[in-house]
Amino acid sequence: MSLRHALLGLLAQGPASGYDLTRAFDGGIGQYAWQAGHSRIYPELGKMAEAGLVVVDETGPRGRKSYALTDEGRTELRRWMLHWPERTAVRDETVLRMFLVQSLEPDDARRLLEGIAEHCAAELAKLRPVMDEVDAEHDPREPVPFGRLAGEYGLRQYEAVHGWALWSLERMGATVPG
Amino acid sequence: MSLRHALLGLLAQGPASGYDLTRAFDGGIGQYAWQAGHSRIYPELGKMAEAGLVVVDETGPRGRKSYALTDEGRTELRRWMLHWPERTAVRDETVLRMFLVQSLEPDDARRLLEGIAEHCAAELAKLRPVMDEVDAEHDPREPVPFGRLAGEYGLRQYEAVHGWALWSLERMGATVPG
DNA sequence: AGCAACATGTAACGAGTTACATGATTTA
DNA sequence: TAAATCATGTAACTCGTTACATGTTGCT
């Protein structure tokens, strides 16, 4: 039931409508952590309201319903964040491809690894300046801006995969570009 | 339809039964990349056989059916491995928690990050000697042992998350002393 | 003889995606 | 006034989990 907790976590930043939350999944969370479309989000918000985890705190034009966390919701979010199950749910197509690299012919494997390395380098080139800008604009006496920790995670993730792809190419006996 | 491709990739190493494949998901693939139980694997193998991607190459005791890749299956695996969609499917509870760290009170966030750092350190302490042993036993003139690249990925992944948790603690500690 | 491991399947349910469906408000 | 965006919802389908269900083989 991670969608529920993703929504609780997003609402912890402040009230939002189903529409707002749907757009939040277009960003980093949807790319790296969890995906959901509006057709799943609206019914889930309904159930969460029934369960007392959220309330409609405001209605706006076009039938907009803004949801806010209740104390119960915040408690449930905290419970979920602090206590991890033994084995957490992971489903990642990219990692699956990494596991299966060695099922390809060496030439194909090399091409794939080169593609991964290039992709990571490109993403790093996009993400690094964004994070640098966030840091430059941030007063160090204020709390860390929301999303900065997640952004750093993304950065380190791409660096790790990039390094892994180059290491793998070298290990396979390819001429490593760069 | 990644389960299908996970199965194709596993069968690329050699023929296996549904039972064998089910156990394969208990290992690294199930922990880091994709999960599936036997109740999903058996019907999928049936459909893949219908589609001509695999064939039953051998039957054994207890109704055991060993499946082998066909040329079509190998072609489909290769196609999937080399053609990445723009956005790949990811669903990772741990990363979701990382994204939501900042929805916690600073004290809770710190406790969570410390837990993550400890967990990564423990996993590294387990995984590193295993990989070192694989390397020590491996003749460098032979192809890289199957799973070694995936293992290296796991290693670098844990290192990255470990570093991220420590960085985050430092970054948070600067703003809220305690 | 009894137990563990091997081995396969189905059914009910939960979770997510895609497609279908509708309408209001703002902006050019 | 037309288009883009805001805004919500349902239905059919796919994929995965948990529970139900059954039977065989090898080992001690």
Coordinates of C-alpha atoms (C1' of nucleotides) in Angstrom, one line a residue:
Chain A
M1 CA 0.0 0.0 0.0
S2 CA 2.8 2.4 -0.9
L3 CA 0.6 4.7 -3.0
R4 CA -1.2 5.6 0.2
H5 CA 2.1 6.5 1.9
A6 CA 3.4 8.4 -1.0
L7 CA 0.3 10.5 -0.9
L8 CA 0.6 11.0 2.9
G9 CA 4.2 12.1 2.4
L10 CA 3.3 14.6 -0.3
L11 CA 0.4 16.0 1.8
A12 CA 2.8 16.4 4.7
Q13 CA 4.3 19.3 2.7
G14 CA 0.9 21.0 2.6
P15 CA -2.7 20.5 1.4
A16 CA -3.1 19.6 -2.3
S17 CA -5.8 18.4 -4.6
G18 CA -5.9 15.1 -6.5
Y19 CA -4.9 17.0 -9.6
D20 CA -1.8 18.5 -7.8
L21 CA -0.8 15.2 -6.5
T22 CA -1.1 13.6 -9.9
R23 CA 1.3 16.2 -11.3
A24 CA 3.7 15.5 -8.5
F25 CA 4.1 12.0 -9.8
D26 CA 5.4 13.4 -13.1
G27 CA 8.5 14.6 -11.3
G28 CA 11.2 12.9 -9.4
I29 CA 9.0 10.6 -7.3
G30 CA 7.4 9.2 -10.4
Q31 CA 10.8 8.8 -12.2
Y32 CA 12.7 7.1 -9.3
A33 CA 10.3 5.9 -6.6
W34 CA 6.7 5.3 -7.4
Q35 CA 4.3 5.8 -10.2
A36 CA 0.5 6.5 -10.2
G37 CA -2.0 8.1 -12.5
H38 CA -5.1 10.2 -11.5
S39 CA -7.4 7.2 -12.0
R40 CA -5.8 5.5 -9.0
I41 CA -5.1 8.6 -7.0
Y42 CA -8.7 9.9 -6.8
P43 CA -10.2 6.7 -5.4
E44 CA -7.3 6.3 -3.0
L45 CA -7.9 9.8 -1.6
G46 CA -11.5 8.9 -1.2
K47 CA -10.6 5.8 0.8
M48 CA -8.0 7.7 2.9
A49 CA -10.7 10.3 3.7
E50 CA -13.0 7.5 4.8
A51 CA -10.2 6.1 7.0
G52 CA -9.7 9.5 8.6
L53 CA -6.1 9.9 7.3
V54 CA -7.0 13.0 5.3
V55 CA -9.8 15.6 5.2
V56 CA -11.1 17.9 2.5
D57 CA -10.0 21.2 3.9
E58 CA -11.1 23.4 1.1
T59 CA -13.1 23.4 -2.2
G60 CA -12.3 25.5 -5.1
P61 CA -13.5 26.2 -8.7
R62 CA -14.2 23.3 -11.1
G63 CA -15.1 21.1 -8.2
R64 CA -11.6 21.2 -6.8
K65 CA -11.1 19.4 -3.5
S66 CA -8.0 20.2 -1.5
Y67 CA -7.0 17.5 0.9
A68 CA -5.0 18.0 4.2
L69 CA -3.4 15.5 6.5
T70 CA -5.1 14.7 9.8
D71 CA -3.1 13.9 13.0
E72 CA -4.0 10.2 12.3
G73 CA -2.6 10.6 8.8
R74 CA 0.7 12.0 10.1
T75 CA 1.0 9.3 12.7
E76 CA 0.5 6.6 10.0
L77 CA 3.1 8.3 7.8
R78 CA 5.6 8.3 10.6
R79 CA 4.9 4.7 11.5
W80 CA 5.5 3.6 7.9
M81 CA 8.6 5.7 7.5
L82 CA 10.3 4.5 10.7
H83 CA 9.6 0.9 10.5
W84 CA 10.8 -1.0 7.5
P85 CA 9.8 -4.5 6.6
E86 CA 12.5 -7.2 6.1
R87 CA 12.0 -7.2 2.4
T88 CA 10.7 -4.1 0.7
A89 CA 8.9 -4.1 -2.7
V90 CA 11.2 -3.2 -5.6
R91 CA 10.4 -3.4 -9.2
D92 CA 12.9 -1.7 -11.5
E93 CA 13.2 -2.5 -15.2
T94 CA 16.6 -0.8 -15.5
V95 CA 18.1 -2.9 -12.7
L96 CA 16.5 -5.9 -14.3
R97 CA 18.4 -5.1 -17.6
M98 CA 21.6 -4.8 -15.6
F99 CA 21.1 -8.2 -14.1
L100 CA 20.5 -9.7 -17.6
V101 CA 23.4 -7.9 -19.4
Q102 CA 25.3 -11.2 -19.3
S103 CA 22.6 -13.0 -21.2
L104 CA 23.5 -11.0 -24.3
E105 CA 26.3 -11.7 -26.8
P106 CA 29.4 -9.8 -25.7
D107 CA 29.1 -7.2 -28.6
D108 CA 25.5 -6.5 -27.6
A109 CA 26.4 -6.3 -24.0
R110 CA 29.1 -3.8 -24.7
R111 CA 26.7 -1.7 -26.8
L112 CA 24.2 -1.7 -24.0
L113 CA 26.7 -0.7 -21.3
E114 CA 28.0 2.1 -23.5
G115 CA 24.4 3.3 -23.9
I116 CA 23.9 3.2 -20.1
A117 CA 27.1 5.2 -19.5
E118 CA 26.1 7.8 -22.1
H119 CA 22.6 8.1 -20.6
C120 CA 23.9 8.6 -17.1
A121 CA 26.4 11.2 -18.2
A122 CA 23.6 13.1 -20.0
E123 CA 21.3 13.0 -16.9
L124 CA 24.2 14.1 -14.7
A125 CA 24.9 17.0 -16.9
K126 CA 21.2 18.1 -16.6
L127 CA 20.8 17.4 -12.8
R128 CA 24.1 18.8 -11.4
P129 CA 23.5 22.4 -12.4
V130 CA 20.0 22.3 -11.0
M131 CA 21.3 21.1 -7.6
D132 CA 24.1 23.7 -7.7
E133 CA 21.5 26.4 -8.3
V134 CA 19.4 25.1 -5.4
D135 CA 22.4 25.3 -3.1
A136 CA 23.5 28.7 -4.3
E137 CA 20.0 30.2 -3.6
H138 CA 19.7 28.4 -0.2
D139 CA 20.4 30.2 3.1
P140 CA 22.4 27.7 5.1
R141 CA 20.6 28.8 8.3
E142 CA 17.2 27.6 6.8
P143 CA 16.2 24.0 6.7
V144 CA 17.3 22.0 3.7
P145 CA 14.9 22.7 0.8
F146 CA 12.3 20.0 0.2
G147 CA 13.5 17.7 -2.6
R148 CA 17.2 18.6 -2.1
L149 CA 18.0 15.3 -0.4
A150 CA 16.1 13.4 -3.1
G151 CA 18.0 15.3 -5.7
E152 CA 21.3 14.4 -4.2
Y153 CA 20.2 10.8 -4.1
G154 CA 19.4 11.0 -7.9
L155 CA 22.8 12.5 -8.5
R156 CA 24.7 9.8 -6.6
Q157 CA 22.6 7.1 -8.2
Y158 CA 23.6 8.2 -11.7
E159 CA 27.2 8.5 -10.7
A160 CA 27.1 5.0 -9.3
V161 CA 25.5 3.5 -12.4
H162 CA 27.9 5.5 -14.6
G163 CA 30.8 4.1 -12.7
W164 CA 29.4 0.6 -12.8
A165 CA 28.9 0.7 -16.6
L166 CA 32.5 1.8 -17.2
W167 CA 33.8 -0.8 -14.7
S168 CA 31.8 -3.5 -16.4
L169 CA 33.1 -2.5 -19.9
E170 CA 36.6 -2.6 -18.6
R171 CA 36.0 -6.0 -17.0
M172 CA 34.5 -7.4 -20.1
G173 CA 37.7 -6.4 -22.0
A174 CA 36.3 -3.5 -24.0
T175 CA 38.1 -0.3 -24.9
V176 CA 36.5 2.1 -22.5
P177 CA 35.6 5.4 -24.2
G178 CA 36.7 8.6 -22.3
Chain B
M1 CA 5.6 -7.2 -19.3
S2 CA 8.9 -7.4 -17.6
L3 CA 8.2 -10.7 -15.9
R4 CA 8.3 -12.2 -19.4
H5 CA 11.7 -10.6 -20.1
A6 CA 13.1 -11.6 -16.7
L7 CA 12.2 -15.2 -17.5
L8 CA 13.6 -15.0 -21.0
G9 CA 16.9 -13.6 -19.5
L10 CA 17.1 -16.3 -16.9
L11 CA 16.4 -19.0 -19.5
A12 CA 19.2 -17.5 -21.7
Q13 CA 21.6 -19.0 -19.2
G14 CA 20.2 -22.5 -19.8
P15 CA 17.0 -24.5 -19.6
A16 CA 15.1 -24.4 -16.3
S17 CA 11.7 -25.4 -14.9
G18 CA 9.1 -23.1 -13.4
Y19 CA 10.3 -24.3 -10.0
D20 CA 13.9 -23.4 -10.7
L21 CA 12.9 -20.0 -12.0
T22 CA 10.7 -19.4 -8.9
R23 CA 13.8 -20.0 -6.8
A24 CA 15.9 -17.7 -8.9
F25 CA 13.6 -14.8 -7.8
D26 CA 14.6 -15.5 -4.2
G27 CA 18.1 -14.3 -5.0
G28 CA 19.5 -11.0 -6.2
I29 CA 17.0 -10.4 -9.0
G30 CA 14.1 -10.7 -6.6
Q31 CA 15.8 -8.4 -4.0
Y32 CA 16.9 -5.7 -6.4
A33 CA 15.1 -5.9 -9.7
W34 CA 11.9 -7.8 -10.0
Q35 CA 9.7 -10.0 -7.9
A36 CA 7.4 -12.9 -8.8
G37 CA 5.9 -16.0 -7.2
H38 CA 5.3 -19.4 -8.8
S39 CA 1.6 -18.6 -9.2
R40 CA 2.5 -16.0 -11.7
I41 CA 5.4 -17.8 -13.3
Y42 CA 3.7 -21.0 -14.3
P43 CA 0.9 -19.3 -16.3
E44 CA 3.4 -16.9 -17.9
L45 CA 5.6 -19.8 -19.0
G46 CA 2.4 -21.3 -20.5
K47 CA 1.7 -18.1 -22.5
M48 CA 5.3 -17.8 -23.6
A49 CA 5.2 -21.4 -24.9
E50 CA 2.0 -20.6 -26.8
A51 CA 3.7 -17.5 -28.2
G52 CA 6.7 -19.6 -29.4
L53 CA 9.3 -17.9 -27.2
V54 CA 10.1 -21.0 -25.2
V55 CA 9.6 -24.8 -25.6
V56 CA 9.4 -27.6 -23.1
D57 CA 12.7 -29.4 -24.0
E58 CA 12.5 -32.1 -21.3
T59 CA 10.2 -33.6 -18.8
G60 CA 11.3 -35.1 -15.5
P61 CA 10.0 -36.7 -12.4
R62 CA 7.0 -35.2 -10.5
G63 CA 5.7 -33.7 -13.8
R64 CA 8.7 -31.4 -14.1
K65 CA 8.8 -29.4 -17.3
S66 CA 12.1 -27.9 -18.3
Y67 CA 11.8 -24.9 -20.6
A68 CA 14.3 -23.7 -23.2
L69 CA 14.6 -20.5 -25.2
T70 CA 13.7 -20.6 -28.8
D71 CA 15.4 -18.4 -31.4
E72 CA 12.3 -16.2 -31.3
G73 CA 12.6 -16.0 -27.6
R74 CA 16.3 -15.0 -27.8
T75 CA 15.4 -12.4 -30.5
E76 CA 12.7 -10.9 -28.2
L77 CA 15.0 -10.8 -25.2
R78 CA 17.7 -9.0 -27.3
R79 CA 15.1 -6.5 -28.7
W80 CA 13.9 -5.7 -25.2
M81 CA 17.4 -5.4 -23.7
L82 CA 18.6 -3.0 -26.5
H83 CA 15.5 -0.8 -26.9
W84 CA 14.8 1.2 -23.8
P85 CA 11.6 3.2 -23.5
E86 CA 11.8 6.8 -22.5
R87 CA 10.5 6.1 -19.1
T88 CA 11.0 2.8 -17.5
A89 CA 8.9 1.2 -14.8
V90 CA 10.2 1.8 -11.3
R91 CA 8.6 1.0 -8.0
D92 CA 10.8 1.1 -5.0
E93 CA 9.6 1.5 -1.4
T94 CA 13.1 2.4 -0.1
V95 CA 13.6 5.2 -2.6
L96 CA 10.1 6.4 -1.8
R97 CA 11.1 6.7 1.8
M98 CA 14.2 8.6 0.8
F99 CA 12.0 11.1 -1.1
L100 CA 9.8 11.5 1.9
V101 CA 12.5 11.9 4.6
Q102 CA 11.9 15.6 4.7
S103 CA 8.2 15.0 5.6
L104 CA 9.4 13.8 9.1
E105 CA 10.3 15.9 12.1
P106 CA 14.1 16.5 12.0
D107 CA 14.7 14.1 14.9
D108 CA 12.8 11.3 13.2
A109 CA 14.5 12.1 9.9
R110 CA 17.9 11.8 11.6
R111 CA 17.1 8.5 13.2
L112 CA 15.8 7.2 9.8
L113 CA 19.0 8.3 8.0
E114 CA 21.2 6.7 10.7
G115 CA 19.3 3.5 10.2
I116 CA 19.8 3.6 6.5
A117 CA 23.5 4.2 6.9
E118 CA 23.9 1.3 9.3
H119 CA 21.9 -1.0 7.1
C120 CA 24.0 -0.2 4.1
A121 CA 27.3 -0.6 6.0
A122 CA 26.1 -4.0 7.2
E123 CA 25.1 -5.1 3.6
L124 CA 28.4 -3.9 2.3
A125 CA 30.3 -5.9 5.0
K126 CA 28.4 -9.0 3.7
L127 CA 28.6 -8.4 0.0
R128 CA 32.2 -7.2 -0.4
P129 CA 33.9 -10.4 0.8
V130 CA 31.7 -12.5 -1.5
M131 CA 32.7 -10.4 -4.5
D132 CA 36.4 -10.5 -3.5
E133 CA 36.2 -14.3 -3.4
V134 CA 34.6 -14.5 -6.8
D135 CA 37.4 -12.4 -8.2
A136 CA 40.1 -14.4 -6.5
E137 CA 38.8 -17.6 -8.0
H138 CA 38.3 -16.2 -11.4
D139 CA 40.8 -16.7 -14.3
P140 CA 41.0 -13.2 -15.9
R141 CA 41.3 -14.9 -19.4
E142 CA 37.8 -16.4 -19.0
P143 CA 34.5 -14.4 -19.4
V144 CA 33.3 -12.5 -16.4
P145 CA 31.3 -15.0 -14.2
F146 CA 27.5 -14.6 -14.5
G147 CA 26.2 -12.4 -11.8
R148 CA 29.5 -10.6 -11.1
L149 CA 28.3 -7.5 -12.9
A150 CA 25.0 -7.5 -11.0
G151 CA 27.0 -8.0 -7.8
E152 CA 29.2 -5.1 -8.5
Y153 CA 26.1 -3.0 -9.2
G154 CA 24.7 -4.0 -5.7
L155 CA 28.0 -3.0 -4.1
R156 CA 28.1 0.4 -5.7
Q157 CA 24.4 0.9 -5.0
Y158 CA 25.0 0.4 -1.3
E159 CA 28.0 2.6 -1.3
A160 CA 26.0 5.3 -3.0
V161 CA 23.1 5.1 -0.5
H162 CA 25.5 5.0 2.4
G163 CA 27.3 8.1 1.2
W164 CA 24.0 9.8 0.6
A165 CA 22.7 9.1 4.1
L166 CA 25.9 10.5 5.7
W167 CA 25.8 13.5 3.4
S168 CA 22.1 14.1 4.3
L169 CA 22.8 13.8 8.0
E170 CA 25.6 16.4 7.7
R171 CA 23.4 18.6 5.7
M172 CA 20.6 18.4 8.2
G173 CA 22.9 18.6 11.2
A174 CA 24.1 22.0 10.1
T175 CA 20.7 23.5 10.4
V176 CA 19.3 21.8 13.5
P177 CA 21.8 21.2 16.2
G178 CA 21.2 18.4 18.7
Chain C
dA1 C1' 7.1 -45.0 7.5
dG2 C1' 7.5 -40.1 7.7
dC3 C1' 9.3 -35.8 6.5
dA4 C1' 11.5 -32.5 3.5
dA5 C1' 11.9 -30.9 -0.8
dC6 C1' 10.3 -31.1 -5.4
dA7 C1' 6.8 -29.7 -8.6
dT8 C1' 2.6 -27.8 -10.6
dG9 C1' -1.5 -25.6 -10.8
dT10 C1' -6.1 -22.4 -9.7
dA11 C1' -9.0 -18.7 -7.3
dA12 C1' -9.8 -14.5 -5.0
dC13 C1' -8.1 -10.3 -4.2
dG14 C1' -5.3 -6.0 -4.5
dA15 C1' -2.9 -2.6 -7.1
dG16 C1' -1.8 0.0 -11.4
dT17 C1' -2.6 1.4 -16.5
dT18 C1' -5.1 2.7 -20.4
dA19 C1' -9.1 4.2 -22.3
dC20 C1' -13.5 6.3 -21.8
dA21 C1' -16.3 10.2 -20.2
dT22 C1' -17.5 14.8 -18.7
dG23 C1' -17.4 19.5 -17.6
dA24 C1' -15.5 24.4 -15.8
dT25 C1' -12.3 28.2 -16.1
dT26 C1' -8.8 30.9 -17.9
dT27 C1' -6.3 33.0 -21.5
dA28 C1' -5.1 34.4 -26.2
Chain D
dT1 C1' -14.9 32.0 -29.2
dA2 C1' -11.6 28.5 -29.5
dA3 C1' -8.0 26.2 -27.2
dA4 C1' -5.4 25.0 -23.2
dT5 C1' -5.5 23.8 -18.7
dC6 C1' -7.8 22.6 -14.6
dA7 C1' -10.4 19.1 -12.4
dT8 C1' -12.8 14.8 -11.3
dG9 C1' -14.5 10.5 -12.0
dT10 C1' -15.5 5.2 -13.9
dA11 C1' -14.6 0.7 -16.5
dA12 C1' -12.0 -2.9 -18.5
dC13 C1' -7.9 -5.0 -18.4
dT14 C1' -3.2 -6.5 -16.9
dC15 C1' -0.1 -7.8 -13.5
dG16 C1' 1.3 -9.5 -9.0
dT17 C1' 0.3 -11.5 -4.1
dT18 C1' -1.8 -14.6 -0.9
dA19 C1' -4.2 -18.5 -0.1
dC20 C1' -6.0 -22.8 -1.5
dA21 C1' -5.2 -27.4 -3.5
dT22 C1' -2.8 -31.5 -4.9
dG23 C1' 0.5 -35.0 -5.7
dT24 C1' 5.6 -37.2 -6.2
dT25 C1' 10.3 -38.4 -5.1
dG26 C1' 14.3 -39.0 -2.3
dC27 C1' 16.3 -39.5 2.0
dT28 C1' 16.8 -41.2 6.7

